[in-house]
Structure formats: structure tokens, C-alpha cells
CSV table of N, CA, C and O in Angstrom, one decimal:
chain,number,residue,atom,x,y,z
A,1,MET,N,95.9,117.7,95.4
A,1,MET,CA,96.0,116.6,96.2
A,1,MET,C,97.2,115.8,95.8
A,1,MET,O,97.5,115.6,94.6
A,2,ILE,N,97.9,115.2,96.8
A,2,ILE,CA,99.1,114.4,96.5
A,2,ILE,C,98.7,113.1,95.9
A,2,ILE,O,97.7,112.5,96.4
A,3,ASP,N,99.3,112.7,94.8
A,3,ASP,CA,98.8,111.6,94.0
A,3,ASP,C,98.7,110.3,94.9
A,3,ASP,O,97.7,109.6,94.8
A,4,ASP,N,99.7,110.0,95.7
A,4,ASP,CA,99.7,108.8,96.5
A,4,ASP,C,98.6,108.8,97.5
A,4,ASP,O,97.9,107.8,97.7
A,5,ILE,N,98.4,109.9,98.1
A,5,ILE,CA,97.3,110.0,99.1
A,5,ILE,C,96.0,109.9,98.4
A,5,ILE,O,95.1,109.3,98.9
A,6,LYS,N,95.8,110.6,97.3
A,6,LYS,CA,94.6,110.5,96.5
A,6,LYS,C,94.2,109.0,96.2
A,6,LYS,O,93.1,108.6,96.4
A,7,LYS,N,95.2,108.3,95.7
A,7,LYS,CA,95.0,106.9,95.4
A,7,LYS,C,94.6,106.1,96.6
A,7,LYS,O,93.7,105.3,96.5
A,8,ARG,N,95.3,106.3,97.7
A,8,ARG,CA,95.0,105.6,98.9
A,8,ARG,C,93.6,106.0,99.5
A,8,ARG,O,92.8,105.1,100.0
A,9,ALA,N,93.2,107.3,99.4
A,9,ALA,CA,91.9,107.7,99.8
A,9,ALA,C,90.8,107.1,99.0
A,9,ALA,O,89.8,106.7,99.5
A,10,LEU,N,91.0,107.1,97.7
A,10,LEU,CA,90.0,106.5,96.8
A,10,LEU,C,89.8,105.0,97.1
A,10,LEU,O,88.7,104.5,97.1
A,11,HIS,N,90.9,104.3,97.3
A,11,HIS,CA,90.9,102.9,97.7
A,11,HIS,C,90.1,102.7,99.0
A,11,HIS,O,89.2,101.9,99.1
A,12,ARG,N,90.3,103.6,100.0
A,12,ARG,CA,89.6,103.5,101.3
A,12,ARG,C,88.1,103.8,101.1
A,12,ARG,O,87.3,103.1,101.7
A,13,THR,N,87.7,104.7,100.2
A,13,THR,CA,86.3,105.0,100.0
A,13,THR,C,85.6,103.8,99.3
A,13,THR,O,84.5,103.5,99.6
A,14,ARG,N,86.4,103.1,98.5
A,14,ARG,CA,85.8,101.9,97.8
A,14,ARG,C,85.6,100.8,98.9
A,14,ARG,O,84.6,100.1,98.8
A,15,ILE,N,86.5,100.7,99.8
A,15,ILE,CA,86.3,99.7,100.8
A,15,ILE,C,85.1,100.1,101.7
A,15,ILE,O,84.3,99.2,102.0
A,16,LEU,N,85.0,101.3,102.0
A,16,LEU,CA,83.9,101.8,102.8
A,16,LEU,C,82.6,101.5,102.1
A,16,LEU,O,81.6,101.1,102.8
A,17,GLU,N,82.5,101.8,100.8
A,17,GLU,CA,81.3,101.5,100.1
A,17,GLU,C,80.9,100.1,100.2
A,17,GLU,O,79.7,99.8,100.5
A,18,GLY,N,81.8,99.1,100.1
A,18,GLY,CA,81.5,97.7,100.3
A,18,GLY,C,81.1,97.4,101.7
A,18,GLY,O,80.1,96.6,101.9
A,19,GLN,N,81.8,98.0,102.7
A,19,GLN,CA,81.4,97.8,104.1
A,19,GLN,C,80.0,98.3,104.3
A,19,GLN,O,79.2,97.6,105.1
A,20,LEU,N,79.6,99.4,103.8
A,20,LEU,CA,78.3,99.9,104.0
A,20,LEU,C,77.2,99.1,103.4
A,20,LEU,O,76.1,98.9,103.9
A,21,ARG,N,77.5,98.6,102.1
A,21,ARG,CA,76.5,97.7,101.5
A,21,ARG,C,76.4,96.4,102.3
A,21,ARG,O,75.2,95.9,102.5
A,22,GLY,N,77.5,95.9,102.9
A,22,GLY,CA,77.4,94.7,103.7
A,22,GLY,C,76.6,95.0,105.0
A,22,GLY,O,75.8,94.2,105.4
A,23,LEU,N,76.8,96.2,105.6
A,23,LEU,CA,76.0,96.5,106.8
A,23,LEU,C,74.5,96.6,106.5
A,23,LEU,O,73.7,96.1,107.2
A,24,GLU,N,74.2,97.2,105.3
A,24,GLU,CA,72.8,97.3,104.9
A,24,GLU,C,72.2,95.9,104.8
A,24,GLU,O,71.0,95.7,105.3
A,25,LYS,N,72.9,95.0,104.2
A,25,LYS,CA,72.3,93.7,104.0
A,25,LYS,C,72.2,93.0,105.3
A,25,LYS,O,71.2,92.2,105.5
A,26,MET,N,73.1,93.2,106.2
A,26,MET,CA,73.0,92.6,107.6
A,26,MET,C,71.8,93.0,108.3
A,26,MET,O,71.1,92.3,108.9
A,27,ILE,N,71.5,94.3,108.2
A,27,ILE,CA,70.3,94.9,108.8
A,27,ILE,C,69.0,94.3,108.1
A,27,ILE,O,68.1,93.9,108.8
A,28,GLU,N,69.0,94.3,106.8
A,28,GLU,CA,67.9,93.8,106.1
A,28,GLU,C,67.6,92.3,106.5
A,28,GLU,O,66.4,91.9,106.6
A,29,ASN,N,68.6,91.6,106.6
A,29,ASN,CA,68.5,90.1,107.0
A,29,ASN,C,68.4,89.9,108.5
A,29,ASN,O,68.3,88.7,108.9
A,30,GLU,N,68.3,91.0,109.2
A,30,GLU,CA,68.1,90.9,110.7
A,30,GLU,C,69.1,90.0,111.3
A,30,GLU,O,68.8,89.1,112.2
A,31,GLU,N,70.4,90.2,111.0
A,31,GLU,CA,71.4,89.4,111.5
A,31,GLU,C,71.7,89.8,113.0
A,31,GLU,O,71.1,90.7,113.5
A,32,TYR,N,72.5,89.0,113.7
A,32,TYR,CA,72.7,89.1,115.1
A,32,TYR,C,73.3,90.5,115.4
A,32,TYR,O,74.2,91.0,114.7
A,33,CYS,N,72.7,91.2,116.4
A,33,CYS,CA,73.0,92.6,116.7
A,33,CYS,C,74.5,92.8,116.9
A,33,CYS,O,75.0,93.8,116.4
A,34,LEU,N,75.2,91.9,117.6
A,34,LEU,CA,76.6,92.1,117.8
A,34,LEU,C,77.4,92.1,116.5
A,34,LEU,O,78.4,92.8,116.4
A,35,ASP,N,77.0,91.3,115.6
A,35,ASP,CA,77.6,91.2,114.3
A,35,ASP,C,77.4,92.5,113.5
A,35,ASP,O,78.4,93.0,112.9
A,36,ILE,N,76.3,93.1,113.6
A,36,ILE,CA,76.0,94.4,113.0
A,36,ILE,C,76.8,95.5,113.6
A,36,ILE,O,77.4,96.3,113.0
A,37,ILE,N,76.9,95.5,115.0
A,37,ILE,CA,77.7,96.5,115.7
A,37,ILE,C,79.2,96.3,115.3
A,37,ILE,O,79.9,97.3,115.1
A,38,THR,N,79.6,95.1,115.2
A,38,THR,CA,81.0,94.9,114.8
A,38,THR,C,81.3,95.4,113.5
A,38,THR,O,82.3,96.1,113.2
A,39,GLN,N,80.4,95.2,112.5
A,39,GLN,CA,80.6,95.8,111.2
A,39,GLN,C,80.5,97.3,111.2
A,39,GLN,O,81.3,98.0,110.6
A,40,SER,N,79.6,97.9,112.0
A,40,SER,CA,79.5,99.3,112.1
A,40,SER,C,80.8,99.9,112.7
A,40,SER,O,81.3,100.9,112.2
A,41,LEU,N,81.4,99.2,113.7
A,41,LEU,CA,82.6,99.7,114.3
A,41,LEU,C,83.8,99.6,113.3
A,41,LEU,O,84.7,100.5,113.3
A,42,ALA,N,83.8,98.6,112.4
A,42,ALA,CA,84.8,98.5,111.4
A,42,ALA,C,84.7,99.6,110.4
A,42,ALA,O,85.7,100.2,110.0
A,43,ILE,N,83.5,100.0,110.1
A,43,ILE,CA,83.3,101.2,109.2
A,43,ILE,C,83.8,102.4,109.9
A,43,ILE,O,84.5,103.3,109.2
A,44,GLN,N,83.6,102.6,111.1
A,44,GLN,CA,84.1,103.8,111.8
A,44,GLN,C,85.6,103.8,111.8
A,44,GLN,O,86.2,104.9,111.6
A,45,LYS,N,86.2,102.7,112.0
A,45,LYS,CA,87.7,102.6,111.9
A,45,LYS,C,88.2,103.0,110.5
A,45,LYS,O,89.2,103.7,110.4
A,46,SER,N,87.5,102.5,109.5
A,46,SER,CA,87.9,102.8,108.1
A,46,SER,C,87.7,104.3,107.8
A,46,SER,O,88.5,104.9,107.2
A,47,LEU,N,86.6,104.9,108.4
A,47,LEU,CA,86.5,106.4,108.2
A,47,LEU,C,87.6,107.1,108.9
A,47,LEU,O,88.1,108.1,108.4
A,48,GLY,N,88.0,106.6,110.1
A,48,GLY,CA,89.2,107.2,110.8
A,48,GLY,C,90.4,107.2,109.9
A,48,GLY,O,91.2,108.2,109.9
A,49,SER,N,90.6,106.1,109.2
A,49,SER,CA,91.8,105.9,108.3
A,49,SER,C,91.7,106.9,107.2
A,49,SER,O,92.7,107.6,106.8
A,50,LEU,N,90.5,107.1,106.6
A,50,LEU,CA,90.3,108.1,105.6
A,50,LEU,C,90.6,109.5,106.1
A,50,LEU,O,91.2,110.3,105.4
A,51,ASN,N,90.0,109.8,107.2
A,51,ASN,CA,90.2,111.1,107.8
A,51,ASN,C,91.7,111.4,108.0
A,51,ASN,O,92.2,112.5,107.8
A,52,LYS,N,92.4,110.4,108.5
A,52,LYS,CA,93.9,110.5,108.7
A,52,LYS,C,94.6,110.9,107.4
A,52,LYS,O,95.5,111.8,107.4
A,53,LEU,N,94.2,110.2,106.4
A,53,LEU,CA,94.8,110.5,105.1
A,53,LEU,C,94.5,111.9,104.6
A,53,LEU,O,95.4,112.6,104.1
A,54,MET,N,93.3,112.4,104.8
A,54,MET,CA,92.9,113.7,104.4
A,54,MET,C,93.6,114.8,105.2
A,54,MET,O,94.0,115.8,104.7
A,55,VAL,N,93.8,114.5,106.5
A,55,VAL,CA,94.6,115.5,107.4
A,55,VAL,C,96.0,115.5,106.9
A,55,VAL,O,96.6,116.6,106.8
A,56,GLU,N,96.6,114.4,106.6
A,56,GLU,CA,98.0,114.3,106.1
A,56,GLU,C,98.1,115.1,104.9
A,56,GLU,O,99.0,115.9,104.7
A,57,ASN,N,97.2,114.9,103.9
A,57,ASN,CA,97.2,115.7,102.7
A,57,ASN,C,97.1,117.2,102.9
A,57,ASN,O,97.9,118.0,102.4
A,58,HIS,N,96.2,117.5,103.8
A,58,HIS,CA,95.9,119.0,104.1
A,58,HIS,C,97.2,119.6,104.7
A,58,HIS,O,97.6,120.7,104.4
A,59,LEU,N,97.8,118.9,105.6
A,59,LEU,CA,99.0,119.4,106.3
A,59,LEU,C,100.2,119.6,105.2
A,59,LEU,O,100.9,120.6,105.3
A,60,LYS,N,100.3,118.6,104.4
A,60,LYS,CA,101.4,118.6,103.4
A,60,LYS,C,101.2,119.6,102.3
A,60,LYS,O,102.2,120.0,101.6
A,61,THR,N,100.0,120.0,102.0
A,61,THR,CA,99.7,120.9,100.9
A,61,THR,C,99.2,122.3,101.4
A,61,THR,O,100.0,123.2,101.5
A,62,HIS,N,98.0,122.4,101.7
A,62,HIS,CA,97.3,123.6,102.1
A,62,HIS,C,98.0,124.3,103.3
A,62,HIS,O,98.3,125.5,103.3
A,63,VAL,N,98.1,123.6,104.4
A,63,VAL,CA,98.6,124.2,105.6
A,63,VAL,C,100.1,124.7,105.4
A,63,VAL,O,100.4,125.8,105.8
A,64,THR,N,100.9,123.9,104.7
A,64,THR,CA,102.2,124.3,104.4
A,64,THR,C,102.3,125.6,103.6
A,64,THR,O,103.0,126.5,104.0
A,65,GLU,N,101.4,125.7,102.6
A,65,GLU,CA,101.3,126.9,101.8
A,65,GLU,C,100.8,128.1,102.7
A,65,GLU,O,101.3,129.2,102.5
A,66,MET,N,99.9,127.8,103.5
A,66,MET,CA,99.3,128.9,104.4
A,66,MET,C,100.3,129.4,105.4
A,66,MET,O,100.4,130.6,105.6
A,67,PHE,N,101.1,128.5,105.9
A,67,PHE,CA,102.2,128.9,106.9
A,67,PHE,C,103.2,129.7,106.1
A,67,PHE,O,103.7,130.7,106.7
A,68,GLU,N,103.6,129.3,104.9
A,68,GLU,CA,104.6,130.1,104.2
A,68,GLU,C,104.1,131.5,103.8
A,68,GLU,O,104.9,132.4,103.8
A,69,ALA,N,102.8,131.6,103.6
A,69,ALA,CA,102.2,132.9,103.3
A,69,ALA,C,102.3,133.9,104.5
A,69,ALA,O,102.4,135.1,104.3
A,70,GLY,N,102.2,133.3,105.7
A,70,GLY,CA,102.3,134.1,106.9
A,70,GLY,C,101.1,135.0,107.1
A,70,GLY,O,100.0,134.8,106.5
A,71,GLY,N,101.2,135.8,108.2
A,71,GLY,CA,100.1,136.7,108.5
A,71,GLY,C,98.8,136.1,108.8
A,71,GLY,O,98.7,135.1,109.5
A,72,ASP,N,97.7,136.8,108.3
A,72,ASP,CA,96.4,136.3,108.5
A,72,ASP,C,96.1,134.9,107.9
A,72,ASP,O,95.4,134.1,108.4
A,73,THR,N,96.8,134.6,106.8
A,73,THR,CA,96.7,133.3,106.1
A,73,THR,C,97.2,132.2,107.1
A,73,THR,O,96.6,131.2,107.2
A,74,ARG,N,98.3,132.5,107.7
A,74,ARG,CA,98.9,131.5,108.7
A,74,ARG,C,97.9,131.4,109.8
A,74,ARG,O,97.7,130.2,110.3
A,75,ASP,N,97.4,132.4,110.3
A,75,ASP,CA,96.4,132.4,111.4
A,75,ASP,C,95.2,131.5,111.0
A,75,ASP,O,94.6,130.8,111.8
A,76,GLY,N,94.8,131.7,109.7
A,76,GLY,CA,93.7,130.9,109.2
A,76,GLY,C,94.0,129.4,109.3
A,76,GLY,O,93.1,128.6,109.6
A,77,ALA,N,95.2,129.0,109.0
A,77,ALA,CA,95.6,127.6,109.0
A,77,ALA,C,95.5,127.1,110.4
A,77,ALA,O,95.1,126.0,110.7
A,78,ILE,N,96.0,127.9,111.4
A,78,ILE,CA,95.9,127.5,112.8
A,78,ILE,C,94.5,127.3,113.2
A,78,ILE,O,94.1,126.3,113.9
A,79,ASP,N,93.6,128.2,112.8
A,79,ASP,CA,92.2,128.1,113.1
A,79,ASP,C,91.6,126.8,112.6
A,79,ASP,O,90.8,126.1,113.2
A,80,GLU,N,92.0,126.5,111.3
A,80,GLU,CA,91.5,125.2,110.7
A,80,GLU,C,91.9,124.0,111.5
A,80,GLU,O,91.2,123.1,111.8
A,81,LEU,N,93.2,124.0,111.9
A,81,LEU,CA,93.7,122.9,112.7
A,81,LEU,C,93.0,122.7,114.0
A,81,LEU,O,92.7,121.6,114.5
A,82,VAL,N,92.8,123.8,114.7
A,82,VAL,CA,92.1,123.8,115.9
A,82,VAL,C,90.7,123.3,115.7
A,82,VAL,O,90.2,122.4,116.5
A,83,LYS,N,90.0,123.7,114.7
A,83,LYS,CA,88.6,123.2,114.4
A,83,LYS,C,88.6,121.7,114.1
A,83,LYS,O,87.8,121.0,114.7
A,84,ILE,N,89.6,121.2,113.4
A,84,ILE,CA,89.7,119.7,113.1
A,84,ILE,C,89.9,119.0,114.4
A,84,ILE,O,89.3,118.0,114.7
A,85,TYR,N,90.8,119.6,115.3
A,85,TYR,CA,91.0,118.9,116.6
A,85,TYR,C,89.7,118.9,117.4
A,85,TYR,O,89.4,117.8,118.0
A,86,GLU,N,89.0,120.0,117.4
A,86,GLU,CA,87.8,120.0,118.2
A,86,GLU,C,86.7,119.1,117.7
A,86,GLU,O,86.0,118.4,118.4
A,87,LEU,N,86.6,119.0,116.3
A,87,LEU,CA,85.7,118.1,115.7
A,87,LEU,C,86.0,116.6,116.1
A,87,LEU,O,85.1,115.8,116.4
A,88,SER,N,87.3,116.3,116.1
A,88,SER,CA,87.7,114.9,116.4
A,88,SER,C,87.5,114.6,117.8
A,88,SER,O,87.2,113.5,118.2
A,89,ARG,N,87.6,115.6,118.7
A,89,ARG,CA,87.3,115.4,120.1
A,89,ARG,C,85.9,115.2,120.4
A,89,ARG,O,85.5,114.5,121.4
A,90,ASN,N,85.0,115.8,119.6
A,90,ASN,CA,83.6,115.7,119.9
A,90,ASN,C,83.0,114.4,119.3
A,90,ASN,O,81.8,114.1,119.6
A,91,ARG,N,83.7,113.6,118.6
A,91,ARG,CA,83.3,112.4,118.0
A,91,ARG,C,82.9,111.4,119.1
A,91,ARG,O,82.0,110.6,118.9
A,92,SER,N,83.6,111.3,120.2
A,92,SER,CA,83.4,110.3,121.2
A,92,SER,C,82.4,110.6,122.2
A,92,SER,O,81.4,111.0,122.2
């Protein structure tokens, strides 16, 4: 994993951890529904940022290596990218 991306990804997970704890407390305290939804949407956005970092790392490391290897390995990289694309499209 690229050091800078790893550092940023770990930072993002710590932020997410805090956001989730906050969401849990909001639900326990039966706070206003729209406030809970707003927090939940913020968490989704944070997860999107984490996913973007992970895709960036994957492209710069594993996919690059797989493309350089060529052949079936290259085809495997393309299959992975298509799978990620499909998973991201099914989110909504």
C-alpha cells in the first residue's frame, strides 16, 4: 500500500469510527429523525472518500502490475475494475 494513501485511509477510518459512535448515541437518545439521517448521509460520504482512496491505491499498485504482466493477469485486472464499477452502480 502506498504510504500516503495508507495514512489518509487510516485517518478516514478513524473519522468514520467517531461518526458511527455519534450516530449510535443519536439513535439511543432518540434524536430528531432528520438529524440522524443527516449524520448517516455524512457517514456514507466518508465511506465514499475511503473507497476512492482504496481504488486509487489499487490502480497505482496492483492494477499497474497486472497490466504490466499482460495476458490473463491483465484480463483479471480488467475483470476487477468492471466488478468495482458494477458494485458502485448498484449502491444507489
